[in-house]
PDB file of C-alpha atoms and ligand atoms in Angstrom:
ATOM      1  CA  UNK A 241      25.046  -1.532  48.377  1.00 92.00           C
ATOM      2  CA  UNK A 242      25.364  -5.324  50.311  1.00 96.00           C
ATOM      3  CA  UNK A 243      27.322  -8.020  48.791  1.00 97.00           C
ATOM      4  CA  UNK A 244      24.080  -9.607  46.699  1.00 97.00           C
ATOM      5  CA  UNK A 245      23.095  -6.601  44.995  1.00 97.00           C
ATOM      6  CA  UNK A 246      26.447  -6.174  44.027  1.00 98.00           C
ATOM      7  CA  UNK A 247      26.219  -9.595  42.610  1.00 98.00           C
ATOM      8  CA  UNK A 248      22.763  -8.816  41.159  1.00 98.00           C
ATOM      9  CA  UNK A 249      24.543  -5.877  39.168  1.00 98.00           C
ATOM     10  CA  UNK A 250      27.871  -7.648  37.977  1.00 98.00           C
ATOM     11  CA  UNK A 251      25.262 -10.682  36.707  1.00 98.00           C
ATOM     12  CA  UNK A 252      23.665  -8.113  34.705  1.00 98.00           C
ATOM     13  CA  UNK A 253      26.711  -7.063  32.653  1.00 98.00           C
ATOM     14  CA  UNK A 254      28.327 -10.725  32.398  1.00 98.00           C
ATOM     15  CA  UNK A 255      27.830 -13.809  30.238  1.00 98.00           C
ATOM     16  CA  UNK A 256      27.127 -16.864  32.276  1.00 98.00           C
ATOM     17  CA  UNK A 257      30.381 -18.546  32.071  1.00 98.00           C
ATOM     18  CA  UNK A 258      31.845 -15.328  32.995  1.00 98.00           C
ATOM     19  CA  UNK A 259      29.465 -14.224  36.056  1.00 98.00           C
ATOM     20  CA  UNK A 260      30.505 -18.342  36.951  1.00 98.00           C
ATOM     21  CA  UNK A 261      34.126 -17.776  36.692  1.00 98.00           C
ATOM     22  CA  UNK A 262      33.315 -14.629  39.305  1.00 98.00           C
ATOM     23  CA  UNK A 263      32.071 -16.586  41.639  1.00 98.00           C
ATOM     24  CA  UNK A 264      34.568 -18.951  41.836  1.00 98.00           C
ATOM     25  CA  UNK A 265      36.962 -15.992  42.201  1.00 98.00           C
ATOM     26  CA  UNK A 266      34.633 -15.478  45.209  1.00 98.00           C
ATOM     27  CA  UNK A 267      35.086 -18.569  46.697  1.00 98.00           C
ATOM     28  CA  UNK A 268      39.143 -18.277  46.053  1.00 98.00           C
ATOM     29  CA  UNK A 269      39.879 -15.349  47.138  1.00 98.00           C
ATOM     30  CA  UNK A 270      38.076 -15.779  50.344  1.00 98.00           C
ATOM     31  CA  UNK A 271      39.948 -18.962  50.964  1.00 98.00           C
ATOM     32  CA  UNK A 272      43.421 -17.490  49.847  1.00 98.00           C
ATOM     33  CA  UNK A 273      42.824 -14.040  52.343  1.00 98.00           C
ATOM     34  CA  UNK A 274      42.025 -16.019  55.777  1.00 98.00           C
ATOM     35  CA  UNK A 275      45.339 -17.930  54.211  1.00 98.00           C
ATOM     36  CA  UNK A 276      47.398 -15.262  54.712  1.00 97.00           C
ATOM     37  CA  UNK A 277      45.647 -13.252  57.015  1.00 98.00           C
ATOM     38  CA  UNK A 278      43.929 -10.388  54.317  1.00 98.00           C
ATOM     39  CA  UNK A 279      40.663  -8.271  54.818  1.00 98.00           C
ATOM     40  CA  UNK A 280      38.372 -11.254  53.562  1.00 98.00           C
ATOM     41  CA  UNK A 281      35.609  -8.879  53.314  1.00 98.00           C
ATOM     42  CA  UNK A 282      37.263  -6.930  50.810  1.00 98.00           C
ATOM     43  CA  UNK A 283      38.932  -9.671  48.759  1.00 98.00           C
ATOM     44  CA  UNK A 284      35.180 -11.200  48.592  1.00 98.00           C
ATOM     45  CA  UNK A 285      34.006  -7.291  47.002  1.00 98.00           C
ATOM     46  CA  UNK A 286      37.171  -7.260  45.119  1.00 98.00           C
ATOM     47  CA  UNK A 287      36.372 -10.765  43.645  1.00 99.00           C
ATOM     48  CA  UNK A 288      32.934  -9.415  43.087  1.00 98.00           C
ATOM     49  CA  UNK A 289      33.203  -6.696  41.249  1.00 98.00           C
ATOM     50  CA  UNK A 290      37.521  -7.563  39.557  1.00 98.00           C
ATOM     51  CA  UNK A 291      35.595  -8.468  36.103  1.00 98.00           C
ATOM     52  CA  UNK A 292      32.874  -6.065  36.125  1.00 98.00           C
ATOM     53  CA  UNK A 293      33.700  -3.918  32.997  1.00 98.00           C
ATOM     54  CA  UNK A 294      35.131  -7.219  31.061  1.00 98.00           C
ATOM     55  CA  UNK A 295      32.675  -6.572  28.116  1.00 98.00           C
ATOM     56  CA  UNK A 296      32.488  -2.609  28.116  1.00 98.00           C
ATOM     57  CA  UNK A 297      33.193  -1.513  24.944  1.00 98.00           C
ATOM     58  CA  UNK A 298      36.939  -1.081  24.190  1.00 98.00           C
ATOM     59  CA  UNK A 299      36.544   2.839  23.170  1.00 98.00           C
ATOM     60  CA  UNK A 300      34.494   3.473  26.594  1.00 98.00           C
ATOM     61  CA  UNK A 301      37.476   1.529  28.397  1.00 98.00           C
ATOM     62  CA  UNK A 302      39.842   3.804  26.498  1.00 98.00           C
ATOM     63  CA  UNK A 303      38.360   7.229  26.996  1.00 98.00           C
ATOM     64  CA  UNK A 304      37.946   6.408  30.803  1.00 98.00           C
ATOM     65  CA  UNK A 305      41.933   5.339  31.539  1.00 98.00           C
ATOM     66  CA  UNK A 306      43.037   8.133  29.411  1.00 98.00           C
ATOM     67  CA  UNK A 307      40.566  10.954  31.118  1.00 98.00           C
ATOM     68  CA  UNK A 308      41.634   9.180  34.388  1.00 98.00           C
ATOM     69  CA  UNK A 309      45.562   9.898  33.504  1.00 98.00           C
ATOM     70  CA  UNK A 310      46.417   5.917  34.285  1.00 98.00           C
ATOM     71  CA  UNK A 311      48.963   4.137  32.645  1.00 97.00           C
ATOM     72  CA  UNK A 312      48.535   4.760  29.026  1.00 97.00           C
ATOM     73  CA  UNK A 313      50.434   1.616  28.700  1.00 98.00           C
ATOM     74  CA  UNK A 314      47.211  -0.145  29.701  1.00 98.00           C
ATOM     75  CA  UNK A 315      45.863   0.759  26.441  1.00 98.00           C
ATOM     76  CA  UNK A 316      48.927   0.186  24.045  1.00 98.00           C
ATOM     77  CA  UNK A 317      49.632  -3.715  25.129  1.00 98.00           C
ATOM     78  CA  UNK A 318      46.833  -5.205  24.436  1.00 96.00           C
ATOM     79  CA  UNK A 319      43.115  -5.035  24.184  1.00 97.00           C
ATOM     80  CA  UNK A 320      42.232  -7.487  27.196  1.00 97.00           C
ATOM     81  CA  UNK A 321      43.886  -5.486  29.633  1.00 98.00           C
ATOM     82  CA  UNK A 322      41.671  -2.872  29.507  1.00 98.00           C
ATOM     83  CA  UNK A 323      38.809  -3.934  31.520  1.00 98.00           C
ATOM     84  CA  UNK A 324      40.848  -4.477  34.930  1.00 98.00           C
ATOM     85  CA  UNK A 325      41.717  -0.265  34.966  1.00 98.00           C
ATOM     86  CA  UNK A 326      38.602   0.277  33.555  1.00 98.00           C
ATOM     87  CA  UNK A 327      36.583  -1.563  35.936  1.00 98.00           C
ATOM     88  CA  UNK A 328      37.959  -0.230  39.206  1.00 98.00           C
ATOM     89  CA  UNK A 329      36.966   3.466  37.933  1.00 98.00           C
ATOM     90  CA  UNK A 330      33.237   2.513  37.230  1.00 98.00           C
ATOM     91  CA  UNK A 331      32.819   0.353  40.330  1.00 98.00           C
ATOM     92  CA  UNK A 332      33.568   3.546  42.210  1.00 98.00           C
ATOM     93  CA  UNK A 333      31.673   5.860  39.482  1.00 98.00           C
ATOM     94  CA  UNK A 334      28.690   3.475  38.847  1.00 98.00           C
ATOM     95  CA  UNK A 335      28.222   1.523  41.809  1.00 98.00           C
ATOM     96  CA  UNK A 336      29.737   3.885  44.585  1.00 98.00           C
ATOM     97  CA  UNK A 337      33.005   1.296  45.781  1.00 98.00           C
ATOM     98  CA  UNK A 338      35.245   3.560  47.655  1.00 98.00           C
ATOM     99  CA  UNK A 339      37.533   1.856  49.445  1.00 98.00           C
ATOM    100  CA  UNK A 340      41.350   1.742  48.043  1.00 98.00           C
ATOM    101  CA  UNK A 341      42.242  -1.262  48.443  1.00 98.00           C
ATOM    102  CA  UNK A 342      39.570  -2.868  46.878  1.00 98.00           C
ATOM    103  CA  UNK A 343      39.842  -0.412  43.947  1.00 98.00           C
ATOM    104  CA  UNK A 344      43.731  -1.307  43.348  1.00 98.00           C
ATOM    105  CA  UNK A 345      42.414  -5.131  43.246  1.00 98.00           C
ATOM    106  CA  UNK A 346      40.717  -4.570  41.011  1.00 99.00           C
ATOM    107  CA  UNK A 347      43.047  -2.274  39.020  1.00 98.00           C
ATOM    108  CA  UNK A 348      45.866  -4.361  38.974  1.00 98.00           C
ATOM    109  CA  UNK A 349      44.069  -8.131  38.837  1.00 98.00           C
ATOM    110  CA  UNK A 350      45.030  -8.718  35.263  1.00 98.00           C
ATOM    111  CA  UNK A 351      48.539  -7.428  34.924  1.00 98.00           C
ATOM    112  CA  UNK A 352      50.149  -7.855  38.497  1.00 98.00           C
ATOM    113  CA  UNK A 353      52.862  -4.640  39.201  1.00 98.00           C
ATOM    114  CA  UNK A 354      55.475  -4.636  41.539  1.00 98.00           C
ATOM    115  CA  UNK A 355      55.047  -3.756  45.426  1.00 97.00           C
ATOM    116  CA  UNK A 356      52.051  -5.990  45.306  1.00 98.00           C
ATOM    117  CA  UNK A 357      49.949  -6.324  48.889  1.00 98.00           C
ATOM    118  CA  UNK A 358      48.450  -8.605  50.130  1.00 98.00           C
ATOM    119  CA  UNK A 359      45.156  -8.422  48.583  1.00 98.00           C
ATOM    120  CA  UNK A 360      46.555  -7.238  45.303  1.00 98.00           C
ATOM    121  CA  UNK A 361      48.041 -10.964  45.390  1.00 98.00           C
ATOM    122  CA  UNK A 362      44.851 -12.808  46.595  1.00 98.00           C
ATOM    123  CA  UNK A 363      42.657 -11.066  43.795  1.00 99.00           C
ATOM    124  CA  UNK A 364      45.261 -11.628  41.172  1.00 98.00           C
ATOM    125  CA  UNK A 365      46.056 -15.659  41.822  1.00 98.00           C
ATOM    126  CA  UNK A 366      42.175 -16.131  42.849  1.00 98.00           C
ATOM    127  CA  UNK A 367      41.631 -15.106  38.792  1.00 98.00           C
ATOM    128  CA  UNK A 368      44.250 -17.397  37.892  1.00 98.00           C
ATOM    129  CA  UNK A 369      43.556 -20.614  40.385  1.00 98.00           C
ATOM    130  CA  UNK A 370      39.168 -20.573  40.751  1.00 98.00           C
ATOM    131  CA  UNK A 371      38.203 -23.913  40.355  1.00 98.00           C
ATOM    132  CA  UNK A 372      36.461 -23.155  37.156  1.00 98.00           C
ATOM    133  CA  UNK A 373      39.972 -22.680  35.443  1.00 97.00           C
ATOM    134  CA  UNK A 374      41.591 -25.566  33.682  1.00 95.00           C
ATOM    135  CA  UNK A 375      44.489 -24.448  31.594  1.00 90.00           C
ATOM    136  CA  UNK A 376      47.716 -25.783  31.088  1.00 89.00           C
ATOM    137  CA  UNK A 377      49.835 -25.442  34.371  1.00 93.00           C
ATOM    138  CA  UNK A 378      47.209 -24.762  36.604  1.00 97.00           C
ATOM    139  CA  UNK A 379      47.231 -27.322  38.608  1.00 97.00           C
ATOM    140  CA  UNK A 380      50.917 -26.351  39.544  1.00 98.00           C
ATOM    141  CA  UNK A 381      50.015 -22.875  40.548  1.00 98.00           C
ATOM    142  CA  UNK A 382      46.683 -24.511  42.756  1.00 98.00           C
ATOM    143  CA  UNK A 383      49.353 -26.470  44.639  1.00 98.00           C
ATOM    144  CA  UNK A 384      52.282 -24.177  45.210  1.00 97.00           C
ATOM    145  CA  UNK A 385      49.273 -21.245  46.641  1.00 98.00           C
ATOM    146  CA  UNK A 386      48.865 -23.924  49.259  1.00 97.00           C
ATOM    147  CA  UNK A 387      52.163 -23.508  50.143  1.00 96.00           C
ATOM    148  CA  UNK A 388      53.718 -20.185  49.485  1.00 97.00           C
ATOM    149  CA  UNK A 389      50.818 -17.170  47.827  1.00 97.00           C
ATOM    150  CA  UNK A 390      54.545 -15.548  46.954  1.00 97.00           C
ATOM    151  CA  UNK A 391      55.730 -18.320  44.799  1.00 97.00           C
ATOM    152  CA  UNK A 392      52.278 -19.082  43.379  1.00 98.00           C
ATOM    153  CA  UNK A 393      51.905 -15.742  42.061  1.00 98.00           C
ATOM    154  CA  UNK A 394      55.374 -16.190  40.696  1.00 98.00           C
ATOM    155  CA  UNK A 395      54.167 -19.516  38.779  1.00 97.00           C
ATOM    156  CA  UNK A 396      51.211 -17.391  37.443  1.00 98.00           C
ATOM    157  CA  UNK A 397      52.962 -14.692  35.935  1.00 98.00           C
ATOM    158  CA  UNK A 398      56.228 -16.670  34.261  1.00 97.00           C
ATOM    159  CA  UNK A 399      53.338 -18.787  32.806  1.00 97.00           C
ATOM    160  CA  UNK A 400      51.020 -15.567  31.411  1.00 97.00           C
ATOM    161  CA  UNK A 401      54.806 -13.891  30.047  1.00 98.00           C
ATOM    162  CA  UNK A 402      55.772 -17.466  28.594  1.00 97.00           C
ATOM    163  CA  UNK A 403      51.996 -17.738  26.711  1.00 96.00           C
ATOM    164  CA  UNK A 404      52.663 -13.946  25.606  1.00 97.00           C
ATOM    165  CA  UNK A 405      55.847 -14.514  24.169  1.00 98.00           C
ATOM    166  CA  UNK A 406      54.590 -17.792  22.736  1.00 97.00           C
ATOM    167  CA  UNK A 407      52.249 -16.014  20.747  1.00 97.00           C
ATOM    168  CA  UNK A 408      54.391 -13.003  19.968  1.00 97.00           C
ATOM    169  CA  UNK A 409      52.287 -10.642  21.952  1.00 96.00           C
ATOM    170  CA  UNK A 410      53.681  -7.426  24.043  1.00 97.00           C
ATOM    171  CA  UNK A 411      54.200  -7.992  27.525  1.00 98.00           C
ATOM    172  CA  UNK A 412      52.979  -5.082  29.600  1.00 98.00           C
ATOM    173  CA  UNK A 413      55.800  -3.544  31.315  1.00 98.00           C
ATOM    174  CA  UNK A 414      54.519  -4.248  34.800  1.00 98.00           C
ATOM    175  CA  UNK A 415      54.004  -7.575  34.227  1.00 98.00           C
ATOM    176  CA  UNK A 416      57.938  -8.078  34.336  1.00 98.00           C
ATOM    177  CA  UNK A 417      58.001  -5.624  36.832  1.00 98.00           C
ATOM    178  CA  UNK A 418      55.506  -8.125  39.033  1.00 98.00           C
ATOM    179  CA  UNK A 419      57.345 -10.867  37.965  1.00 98.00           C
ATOM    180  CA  UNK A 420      61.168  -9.139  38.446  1.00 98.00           C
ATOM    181  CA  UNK A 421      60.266  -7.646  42.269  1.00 97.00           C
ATOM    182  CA  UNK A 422      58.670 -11.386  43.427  1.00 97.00           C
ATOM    183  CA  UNK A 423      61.675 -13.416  41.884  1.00 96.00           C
ATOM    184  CA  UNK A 424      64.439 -10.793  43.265  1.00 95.00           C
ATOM    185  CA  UNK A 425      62.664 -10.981  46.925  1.00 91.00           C
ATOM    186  CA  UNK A 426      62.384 -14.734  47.071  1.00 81.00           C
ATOM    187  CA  UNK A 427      65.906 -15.644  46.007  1.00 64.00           C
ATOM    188  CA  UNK A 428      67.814 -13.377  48.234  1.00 53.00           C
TER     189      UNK A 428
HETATM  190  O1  LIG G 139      39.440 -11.396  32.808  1.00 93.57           O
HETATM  191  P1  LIG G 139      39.849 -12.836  32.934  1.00 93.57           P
HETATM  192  O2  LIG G 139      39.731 -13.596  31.643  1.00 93.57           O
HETATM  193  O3  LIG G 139      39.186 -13.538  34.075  1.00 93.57           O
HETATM  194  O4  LIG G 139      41.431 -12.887  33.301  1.00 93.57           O
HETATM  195  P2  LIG G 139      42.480 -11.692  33.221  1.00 93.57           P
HETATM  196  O5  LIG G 139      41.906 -10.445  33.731  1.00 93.57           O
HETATM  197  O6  LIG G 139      43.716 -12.215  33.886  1.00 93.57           O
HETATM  198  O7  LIG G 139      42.756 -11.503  31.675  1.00 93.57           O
HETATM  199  C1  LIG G 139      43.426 -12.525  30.970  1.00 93.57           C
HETATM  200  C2  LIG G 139      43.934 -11.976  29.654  1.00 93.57           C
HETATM  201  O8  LIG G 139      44.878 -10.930  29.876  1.00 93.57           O
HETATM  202  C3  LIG G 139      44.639 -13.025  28.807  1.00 93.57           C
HETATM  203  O9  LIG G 139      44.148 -12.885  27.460  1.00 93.57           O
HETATM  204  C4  LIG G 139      46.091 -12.626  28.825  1.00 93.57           C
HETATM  205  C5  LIG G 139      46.003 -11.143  29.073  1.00 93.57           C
HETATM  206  N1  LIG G 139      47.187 -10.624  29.780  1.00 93.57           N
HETATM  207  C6  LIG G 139      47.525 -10.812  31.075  1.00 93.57           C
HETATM  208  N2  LIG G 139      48.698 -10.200  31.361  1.00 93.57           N
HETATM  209  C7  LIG G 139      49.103  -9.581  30.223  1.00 93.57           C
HETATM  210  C8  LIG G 139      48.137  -9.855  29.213  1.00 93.57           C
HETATM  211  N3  LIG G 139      48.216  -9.377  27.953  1.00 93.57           N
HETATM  212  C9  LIG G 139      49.293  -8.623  27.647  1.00 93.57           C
HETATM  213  N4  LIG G 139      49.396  -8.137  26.408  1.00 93.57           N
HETATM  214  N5  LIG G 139      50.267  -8.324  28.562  1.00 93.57           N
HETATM  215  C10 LIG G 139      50.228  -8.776  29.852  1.00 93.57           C
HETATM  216  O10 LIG G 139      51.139  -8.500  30.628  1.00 93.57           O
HETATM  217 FE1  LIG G 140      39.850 -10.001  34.335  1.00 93.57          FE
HETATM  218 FE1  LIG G 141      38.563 -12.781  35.945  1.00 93.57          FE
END
């Protein structure tokens, strides 16, 4: 499979807005990889391919994490983290997608865990930052990854705990994790 038909199949299973949003991912996470010296061939698939199972149905998304022994913690924190474990298992199932790394991209692009690499962080702030984004704070987080990835993935994850707790909804465990191993690293 080359990039396009790749494309061709994620534009399939996407709304428009949300095969738009991929795209700027695309663009991002290209940018933010030559950045900091990652693979940009495989933050491009990664971008690709991070949202492909977004509108699976939940109890498909379920089934597969549980059969695939992840994190059952995945399912129990909320619905919309489903589709980031979910997706890297039937990118690899449906559409062949072996490599690791991009797989663990794709895994982790929603939540973040600790011991993030480099691409982990390039797929998960390219989600956040694509130019397509405009929620409150973003523009902070768009000017600190010009600076520091570290400290912009930081930004991104206080401000996804702070809207969770704002709305009294559970914060997944390696969230704070993500959030914990960044802060702890930087401030030493
Ligand atoms: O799929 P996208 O919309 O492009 O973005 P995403 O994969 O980052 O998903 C965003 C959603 O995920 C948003 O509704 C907040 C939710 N989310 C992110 N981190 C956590 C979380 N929800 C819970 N419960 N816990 C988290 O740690
Ligand atoms: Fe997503
Ligand atoms: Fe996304």
């Amino acid at each position: 499979m080359n990039k396009d038909e790749a494309l061709a199949q994620v534009k399939e299973k996407l709304t428009a807005h949300r095969y738009t949003h991929t795209l700027g991912v695309k663009e991002t996470a290209i940018s933010l990889a030559k950045q900091i010296g990652v693979d940009s061939e495989k933050a491009e698939w990664a971008a690709i391919l991070h949202d492909y199972a977004k509108f699976r149905p939940k109890e498909e998304m379920k089934t597969i994490i549980l059969g695939e022994g992840l994190d059952p913690d995945f399912i129990s924190y909320g619905e919309e983290l489903l589709h980031a474990p979910a997706g890297a298992c039937l990118v690899r199932d449906e559409l062949g997608i072996s490599d690791a790394d991009i797989l663990r991209a794709i895994m982790w692009h929603t939540t973040g865990k600790k011991g993030m690499d480099g691409l982990e962080k390039v797929v998960f702030l390219a989600d956040y930052i694509e130019p397509n984004r405009n929620f409150p704070g973003v523009n902070a987080v768009r000017e600190e990854a010009e600076k520091d990835i570290d400290r912009a993935v930081i930004l991104a994850l206080s401000n996804t705990i702070s809207f969770l707790l704002k709305k009294s909804q559970p914060v997944f465990p390696k969230t704070l994790e993500a959030y914990n191993d960044l802060i702890m690293t930087k401030h030493k």
